[in-house]
Coordinates of C-alpha atoms in Angstrom, one line a residue:
M1 CA 15.2 -52.3 -50.1
I2 CA 12.7 -49.5 -49.7
S3 CA 10.7 -49.2 -52.1
K4 CA 9.3 -46.0 -54.1
R5 CA 5.5 -46.3 -52.4
S6 CA 7.1 -47.0 -49.2
L7 CA 8.9 -43.3 -49.6
I8 CA 5.9 -41.6 -51.2
V9 CA 4.0 -43.2 -47.7
S10 CA 6.7 -41.9 -45.7
S11 CA 7.1 -38.7 -47.2
I12 CA 3.4 -38.0 -46.8
I13 CA 3.1 -39.0 -43.8
I14 CA 5.8 -36.7 -42.7
T15 CA 4.5 -33.5 -44.3
I16 CA 0.8 -34.7 -42.5
L17 CA 2.7 -34.5 -39.1
S18 CA 4.4 -31.2 -39.8
V19 CA 1.5 -29.7 -41.1
T20 CA -0.4 -30.6 -38.0
F21 CA 2.7 -29.3 -35.6
I22 CA 2.9 -26.2 -37.3
L23 CA -0.9 -25.8 -36.9
Y24 CA -1.0 -27.2 -33.3
Q25 CA 2.0 -24.4 -32.7
N26 CA 0.1 -21.6 -33.9
R27 CA -3.7 -22.5 -32.8
T28 CA -5.5 -19.7 -30.4
V29 CA -5.4 -20.6 -26.6
S30 CA -8.3 -18.8 -25.2
L31 CA -7.6 -16.6 -22.3
E32 CA -9.9 -18.7 -19.8
D33 CA -7.6 -22.0 -21.1
R34 CA -4.3 -20.4 -20.2
F35 CA -5.2 -18.8 -17.2
P36 CA -8.2 -20.5 -15.3
G37 CA -9.9 -18.4 -13.3
R38 CA -7.6 -15.5 -12.9
V39 CA -9.2 -12.3 -12.8
W40 CA -6.1 -10.0 -14.1
A41 CA -6.1 -12.7 -17.3
K42 CA -8.4 -9.8 -18.9
P43 CA -9.0 -6.2 -18.8
I44 CA -12.6 -5.0 -17.1
E45 CA -15.6 -5.6 -19.9
Q46 CA -16.0 -2.0 -22.0
I47 CA -17.6 0.3 -19.9
P48 CA -20.2 2.2 -21.6
D49 CA -21.1 6.3 -21.1
L50 CA -22.4 6.2 -17.8
D51 CA -26.1 8.4 -17.3
G52 CA -25.7 11.3 -15.8
V53 CA -21.6 11.7 -16.3
G54 CA -20.8 10.5 -19.9
A55 CA -17.5 8.3 -20.1
P56 CA -16.7 7.0 -17.4
R57 CA -13.4 8.8 -17.1
A58 CA -11.8 10.3 -13.9
E59 CA -12.2 13.9 -15.2
N60 CA -15.5 13.6 -15.7
C61 CA -16.2 11.8 -11.7
G62 CA -14.3 15.3 -10.8
H63 CA -16.9 17.4 -11.9
C64 CA -19.0 16.4 -9.1
H65 CA -16.6 14.7 -6.6
T66 CA -13.6 17.8 -6.5
E67 CA -12.1 16.7 -3.6
I68 CA -11.8 13.2 -3.8
Y69 CA -10.6 13.5 -7.4
E70 CA -7.4 16.2 -6.5
E71 CA -6.8 13.4 -4.2
W72 CA -6.7 10.7 -6.6
K73 CA -4.7 12.8 -9.4
R74 CA -1.8 12.5 -6.4
S75 CA -2.0 9.0 -6.1
T76 CA 0.2 6.0 -7.0
H77 CA -3.0 5.0 -9.4
A78 CA -3.6 7.7 -11.1
H79 CA 0.5 7.8 -11.9
A80 CA 0.1 3.6 -12.7
L81 CA 0.7 3.5 -16.7
S82 CA 3.2 7.0 -16.8
D83 CA 5.4 5.6 -14.1
I84 CA 8.8 5.2 -15.6
Q85 CA 10.3 1.9 -13.8
F86 CA 6.6 0.3 -15.3
Q87 CA 7.4 2.1 -19.0
S88 CA 11.2 0.5 -18.9
E89 CA 9.7 -3.0 -17.8
L90 CA 7.2 -2.7 -20.8
T91 CA 10.1 -2.5 -23.1
K92 CA 11.9 -6.1 -22.2
V93 CA 11.8 -8.9 -24.4
T94 CA 10.3 -11.2 -21.9
S95 CA 7.5 -8.8 -21.1
P96 CA 4.0 -9.8 -22.1
K97 CA 3.0 -5.9 -22.2
W98 CA -0.7 -6.8 -22.7
L99 CA -1.4 -9.1 -19.5
C100 CA 1.0 -6.2 -17.3
L101 CA -1.3 -3.8 -18.7
N102 CA -4.4 -5.6 -17.4
C103 CA -3.1 -4.0 -13.7
H104 CA -1.9 -0.7 -14.9
I105 CA -4.5 0.3 -17.3
P106 CA -7.2 -2.1 -16.4
I107 CA -10.4 -1.1 -18.3
Q108 CA -11.2 -2.2 -22.0
N109 CA -11.6 1.0 -22.5
Q110 CA -8.2 2.3 -22.0
R111 CA -7.3 -0.5 -24.5
E112 CA -6.0 0.1 -28.2
T113 CA -6.4 -3.8 -28.9
I114 CA -8.5 -6.3 -27.4
V115 CA -6.8 -9.2 -27.0
V116 CA -9.1 -12.4 -28.1
G117 CA -6.6 -15.6 -27.4
L118 CA -2.6 -16.7 -27.5
R119 CA -1.1 -18.2 -30.5
G120 CA -0.1 -21.8 -29.0
G121 CA -0.8 -20.4 -25.7
D122 CA 2.2 -18.2 -25.5
E123 CA 1.8 -15.4 -23.4
L124 CA 4.5 -13.4 -25.9
D125 CA 2.3 -13.8 -28.9
P126 CA -1.6 -12.5 -28.4
V127 CA -3.8 -12.2 -30.8
E128 CA -5.3 -8.7 -30.9
I129 CA -7.9 -7.3 -32.6
P130 CA -8.4 -2.9 -32.6
N131 CA -11.0 -1.9 -30.0
P132 CA -13.2 0.1 -31.6
G133 CA -14.4 1.7 -28.1
F134 CA -10.8 3.0 -27.1
D135 CA -10.3 6.1 -25.1
I136 CA -7.0 8.2 -25.4
T137 CA -7.8 10.2 -22.2
M138 CA -9.0 7.6 -20.1
Q139 CA -5.7 5.4 -20.4
K140 CA -3.6 8.3 -19.6
E141 CA -5.2 7.8 -16.4
G142 CA -4.0 4.8 -15.1
V143 CA -6.0 3.2 -12.4
T144 CA -8.9 5.6 -12.6
C145 CA -12.2 5.6 -11.0
A146 CA -13.9 3.2 -12.9
T147 CA -11.5 0.6 -11.7
C148 CA -13.1 0.1 -8.6
H149 CA -16.3 2.0 -9.1
V150 CA -18.2 1.4 -12.4
R151 CA -19.4 -2.1 -13.7
V152 CA -22.1 -3.0 -16.4
D153 CA -25.3 -4.3 -15.6
R154 CA -26.2 -8.1 -16.9
K155 CA -29.4 -7.7 -17.8
T156 CA -29.7 -3.8 -18.8
K157 CA -26.4 -3.5 -20.6
K158 CA -26.3 -0.3 -18.7
S159 CA -23.3 1.2 -16.6
Y160 CA -23.8 2.0 -12.8
V161 CA -21.8 3.4 -9.8
I162 CA -20.7 0.6 -7.0
G163 CA -20.9 2.8 -3.6
S164 CA -20.6 2.0 -0.1
I165 CA -22.7 4.4 1.7
G166 CA -26.3 4.8 -0.1
D167 CA -29.0 7.4 1.1
T168 CA -27.7 9.9 -1.8
S169 CA -29.2 11.2 -4.5
P170 CA -26.7 11.2 -7.6
P171 CA -27.4 12.1 -11.0
H172 CA -26.0 8.4 -12.1
P173 CA -27.6 4.8 -11.0
V174 CA -25.5 3.3 -7.7
K175 CA -25.5 -0.1 -6.4
I176 CA -24.5 -0.3 -2.8
D177 CA -21.4 -3.2 -2.4
R178 CA -18.9 -2.0 0.4
H179 CA -17.7 -5.7 0.2
F180 CA -16.9 -5.6 -3.1
L181 CA -14.5 -2.3 -2.9
Q182 CA -12.9 -3.3 0.6
N183 CA -12.0 -6.5 -1.4
R184 CA -11.4 -5.1 -4.4
C185 CA -7.9 -4.1 -3.8
F186 CA -6.7 -7.9 -3.8
S187 CA -7.2 -8.8 -7.9
C188 CA -3.9 -7.0 -8.4
H189 CA -2.3 -6.8 -4.9
N190 CA -3.2 -10.1 -4.0
E191 CA -1.2 -13.0 -6.6
T192 CA 1.5 -14.5 -7.2
Y193 CA 1.8 -16.4 -10.6
T194 CA 4.9 -17.9 -12.5
L195 CA 4.4 -17.0 -16.2
N196 CA 7.8 -18.6 -17.0
E197 CA 10.9 -19.6 -15.0
S198 CA 12.3 -15.7 -15.0
L199 CA 9.3 -14.0 -14.9
I200 CA 7.2 -14.1 -11.7
C201 CA 4.7 -11.8 -10.2
S202 CA 4.5 -12.1 -6.6
F203 CA 2.3 -10.0 -4.7
Q204 CA 0.8 -11.5 -1.4
T205 CA -0.6 -8.1 0.7
G206 CA -4.0 -9.6 0.8
T207 CA -2.9 -13.1 2.2
E208 CA -0.3 -11.7 4.6
L209 CA -3.2 -9.3 6.1
K210 CA -5.9 -12.4 6.4
K211 CA -2.9 -14.4 8.2
T212 CA -3.2 -11.6 11.4
S213 CA -5.3 -11.5 13.9
N214 CA -6.9 -8.1 13.4
T215 CA -9.9 -7.3 11.4
K216 CA -8.4 -4.6 9.3
T217 CA -9.5 -4.0 5.8
C218 CA -7.1 -2.3 2.9
N219 CA -8.7 1.5 3.4
N220 CA -8.1 1.2 6.9
C221 CA -4.7 2.8 6.7
H222 CA -4.4 3.3 2.5
M223 CA -7.4 5.2 2.3
P224 CA -8.2 7.0 5.9
E225 CA -11.3 7.6 7.0
V226 CA -12.7 11.6 7.0
K227 CA -16.1 13.5 7.5
R228 CA -16.7 15.5 4.7
S229 CA -19.4 16.2 1.6
L230 CA -18.9 13.5 -1.3
V231 CA -19.2 15.9 -3.4
K232 CA -18.6 19.9 -4.0
K233 CA -19.7 22.4 -1.8
E234 CA -22.1 24.2 -4.6
L235 CA -24.3 20.8 -4.4
N236 CA -25.2 21.5 -0.6
Q237 CA -24.6 17.7 0.4
K238 CA -24.4 17.1 4.1
D239 CA -21.0 15.7 5.4
R240 CA -20.9 11.9 5.6
R241 CA -18.5 9.0 6.1
S242 CA -15.8 9.3 3.4
H243 CA -12.6 8.2 2.4
I244 CA -9.2 9.8 1.5
H245 CA -8.5 8.5 -2.1
G246 CA -5.0 9.0 -2.2
F247 CA -3.8 5.4 -1.7
V248 CA -0.6 6.3 0.0
G249 CA 1.7 3.0 0.6
G250 CA 5.3 3.0 1.2
G251 CA 6.1 6.7 1.3
V252 CA 8.1 6.4 -2.3
P253 CA 5.6 9.0 -4.7
K254 CA 6.2 8.9 -8.1
E255 CA 7.0 12.0 -8.9
F256 CA 9.0 14.7 -6.3
A257 CA 6.7 17.1 -6.1
L258 CA 3.9 14.5 -4.6
Y259 CA 5.9 14.6 -1.6
K260 CA 4.2 17.4 -0.1
H261 CA 1.3 15.6 -0.3
Q262 CA 2.3 12.6 1.4
I263 CA 1.0 13.0 5.2
S264 CA -2.1 15.1 3.9
L265 CA -2.9 11.8 2.0
G266 CA -2.9 9.7 4.9
Y267 CA 0.1 8.5 5.5
K268 CA 2.2 6.9 8.4
P269 CA 4.8 4.7 8.5
G270 CA 4.3 1.1 9.5
L271 CA 8.0 0.6 10.9
I272 CA 7.9 2.4 14.4
L273 CA 11.6 3.1 15.9
K274 CA 11.2 1.5 19.7
Q275 CA 14.5 1.5 20.8
F276 CA 17.8 3.5 19.9
V277 CA 20.3 3.6 23.2
V278 CA 24.0 3.4 23.7
G279 CA 24.2 1.1 26.6
K280 CA 27.9 -1.0 27.9
D281 CA 27.5 -3.4 26.2
G282 CA 27.0 -1.2 22.8
I283 CA 24.1 0.0 20.0
L284 CA 20.9 -1.1 20.6
I285 CA 18.2 -0.5 17.6
R286 CA 15.1 -2.0 17.5
L287 CA 12.7 -1.4 15.2
K288 CA 8.7 -2.8 15.0
N289 CA 6.1 -3.3 12.3
E290 CA 3.5 -2.5 14.9
T291 CA 0.7 -0.5 12.6
A292 CA 1.2 -2.4 8.9
G293 CA -1.2 -5.6 9.4
H294 CA 1.0 -7.1 6.5
L295 CA 4.7 -7.9 6.1
V296 CA 7.1 -4.7 5.3
T297 CA 8.0 -4.2 3.3
T298 CA 5.0 -5.8 1.2
G299 CA 4.0 -5.8 -2.3
D300 CA 6.8 -5.4 -5.2
P301 CA 9.8 -7.8 -4.0
E302 CA 12.3 -5.6 -5.3
R303 CA 11.6 -2.9 -2.5
F304 CA 13.2 -3.3 0.9
Y305 CA 14.7 -1.1 3.9
K306 CA 18.2 0.0 4.5
V307 CA 19.0 1.0 8.0
E308 CA 22.0 2.7 8.3
L309 CA 24.4 4.3 11.0
I310 CA 26.8 6.8 10.8
G311 CA 29.2 7.6 13.9
F312 CA 30.5 11.2 14.6
D313 CA 33.1 12.7 16.3
D314 CA 33.5 16.3 18.2
G315 CA 34.0 17.9 14.7
N316 CA 31.6 16.2 13.0
A317 CA 33.8 13.7 11.0
V318 CA 32.7 10.2 10.2
L319 CA 34.1 7.6 12.1
F320 CA 31.9 4.5 11.2
Q321 CA 29.1 4.1 8.9
E322 CA 27.5 0.7 8.5
S323 CA 23.9 -0.6 7.1
K324 CA 21.8 -3.7 7.2
T325 CA 18.7 -4.4 5.2
I326 CA 15.0 -5.9 5.8
G327 CA 13.2 -7.3 2.6
Q328 CA 13.1 -9.9 0.1
R329 CA 16.5 -11.1 -2.1
W330 CA 15.9 -12.4 -5.3
E331 CA 17.9 -14.0 -8.0
W332 CA 16.2 -13.4 -11.1
S333 CA 18.3 -15.2 -14.0
P334 CA 19.1 -17.3 -15.3
A335 CA 15.5 -18.5 -13.8
A336 CA 13.6 -16.5 -10.5
K337 CA 14.5 -18.1 -7.2
K338 CA 13.9 -16.1 -4.0
I339 CA 17.1 -16.5 -1.7
D340 CA 16.2 -14.5 1.3
D341 CA 13.6 -13.1 3.1
N342 CA 13.5 -11.4 6.7
R343 CA 10.6 -9.5 6.5
L344 CA 8.9 -8.5 9.4
E345 CA 5.2 -9.7 10.1
E346 CA 3.0 -7.5 11.9
G347 CA 4.0 -7.1 15.7
A348 CA 7.9 -8.7 14.6
S349 CA 11.1 -6.6 15.4
F350 CA 14.4 -6.3 13.8
V351 CA 17.0 -5.7 16.5
W352 CA 20.3 -4.9 15.4
N353 CA 23.2 -5.2 18.6
L354 CA 26.4 -3.2 17.5
E355 CA 29.4 -3.7 19.7
K356 CA 31.1 -1.2 21.9
V357 CA 31.5 2.0 19.7
D358 CA 34.9 3.7 19.4
E359 CA 35.1 6.2 22.4
R360 CA 35.4 9.3 20.0
I361 CA 32.2 9.0 18.5
K362 CA 29.9 11.7 20.0
K363 CA 26.7 11.8 18.2
I364 CA 25.1 8.7 16.1
Q365 CA 22.7 9.2 13.5
L366 CA 20.1 6.3 12.3
E367 CA 18.4 6.8 9.3
V368 CA 15.5 3.6 7.9
L369 CA 15.1 4.4 3.8
H370 CA 12.3 2.5 2.0
V371 CA 14.2 1.6 -1.2
R372 CA 12.3 1.2 -4.1
L373 CA 15.0 1.2 -6.9
K374 CA 18.3 0.8 -7.0
N375 CA 21.0 3.1 -8.3
I376 CA 22.4 0.1 -10.3
T377 CA 18.8 -1.1 -11.6
S378 CA 18.3 3.1 -12.9
D379 CA 21.2 3.3 -14.6
Y380 CA 20.6 -0.1 -16.4
M381 CA 17.3 1.0 -17.1
A382 CA 18.7 4.6 -18.3
K383 CA 20.5 2.7 -21.2
N384 CA 17.2 1.1 -23.0
T385 CA 14.7 2.3 -25.7
L386 CA 11.4 3.3 -24.3
P387 CA 8.4 5.2 -26.4
S388 CA 9.4 8.7 -27.4
A389 CA 7.3 10.1 -24.5
Y390 CA 9.3 8.2 -22.1
Q391 CA 12.6 8.3 -23.6
K392 CA 14.5 11.7 -21.9
K393 CA 12.5 10.7 -19.0
I394 CA 14.5 7.6 -18.7
Q395 CA 17.7 9.0 -19.9
N396 CA 17.0 11.2 -16.9
I397 CA 15.6 9.3 -14.3
K398 CA 17.6 10.3 -10.9
E399 CA 16.2 13.6 -11.2
L400 CA 12.5 12.5 -11.9
Y401 CA 11.5 9.5 -10.3
P402 CA 12.1 9.2 -6.4
H403 CA 13.8 5.6 -5.7
S404 CA 13.8 5.6 -2.1
S405 CA 12.6 7.7 1.0
I406 CA 13.4 8.1 4.3
I407 CA 11.1 7.2 6.4
I408 CA 13.0 7.5 10.5
K409 CA 15.5 9.6 10.8
S410 CA 17.0 10.0 14.6
E411 CA 20.0 11.1 16.4
L412 CA 21.3 10.1 19.8
I413 CA 23.7 12.0 21.4
V414 CA 26.2 9.5 23.2
S415 CA 27.2 11.1 26.6
T416 CA 23.6 11.6 27.6
N417 CA 21.6 9.0 25.4
I418 CA 19.2 11.6 24.9
R419 CA 17.7 11.2 21.3
K420 CA 16.5 13.5 19.0
D421 CA 13.6 12.2 16.5
A422 CA 13.2 14.0 12.9
E423 CA 9.4 15.1 12.7
L424 CA 7.6 13.1 9.7
K425 CA 7.4 16.9 8.0
T426 CA 10.5 17.5 8.1
I427 CA 11.6 14.0 6.9
F428 CA 9.3 14.6 3.6
Q429 CA 10.9 17.9 2.8
L430 CA 14.3 16.0 2.9
N431 CA 13.0 13.3 1.0
E432 CA 11.9 16.0 -1.6
L433 CA 15.4 17.4 -2.2
R434 CA 16.9 13.5 -2.0
R435 CA 18.1 11.7 -5.3
G436 CA 18.9 8.6 -6.4
E437 CA 18.9 5.5 -3.6

């Protein structure tokens, strides 16, 4: 028979174990312990005002670097926080909002709170304190100039600008570090990490680039080189080597009004139409990853190319319509898993052979679309509840947010095998009028 003393001892032990378990579950785990060696686990440290500039905001940089500032305003980086799709992703209960923001508003100045640890190591339960240096104007700038170009000196605790050229006389302190700037993109654009079974970040553009034999860096394509003054003309500085700061990628901007700027910001398709002919065996299409130093598509795993063929008769009636995709396919529930991947490495080709076509077909139209967001996904997103600034936008997402872009458009006259490719300028004019996937 169990004695009263034994029951009391057992009760005490159970209580101690329960309290210990609760304390363990609620302990604060540092970000370094939870994400060892991961640069993106913390925002860039608070940046003090910059001598000769003031607050390290893009708008202040723009007082002198006017042309570069205007390019940045049209970039995906400038829209990193206001991106409607991103704002919708943040509303998911499985979204570690603070962690996602480390790439979309990456400087501590832009954050209302400072994450000092995670309760029980759970990324969905951060321990936060108010940030006395919060700058709401800078927050709205998304991936702002200081993300790459401003840091704090460890000894003086003063801010300085990271430059790539030298031989200038700016009003602010400068340190030249071209290597840092050339590799800065990889902090966000080259990371694959599994947070939990249904939440995986998968961006491997940098690794893809390094696997090739070429010596390209990200800015070779995404920041084309120009010769100009780095500052406004009134400052009478000589022209020198510079880079366009539009950071164009796959040709799908964040707003329809930005289509007219894609070419001037340096967009060029990585996928090239090499063959589009009708022969005795049917239709042959060959697309080649000729100019991208990484896989196409790259980045966001939900992006893909849609290759679509439409055949018309003499009266322009559609007789057939077929499509194929180039990209990744993932299952996201109940656990994230990549189930297919037919993306193209540098120099590789996508070949599509169709059997002999109907003799009534007189003209064949080929379109290649870069799809960022499927209609079925945006329809689901439109039902989400977002912060008030974005609620009306998400409900009208197809009218406000480009889902896809035509990047190649060509017509083939069957009888003559004469092919007519649309100019890139014309294609982007069409894109501005399109809606949805």
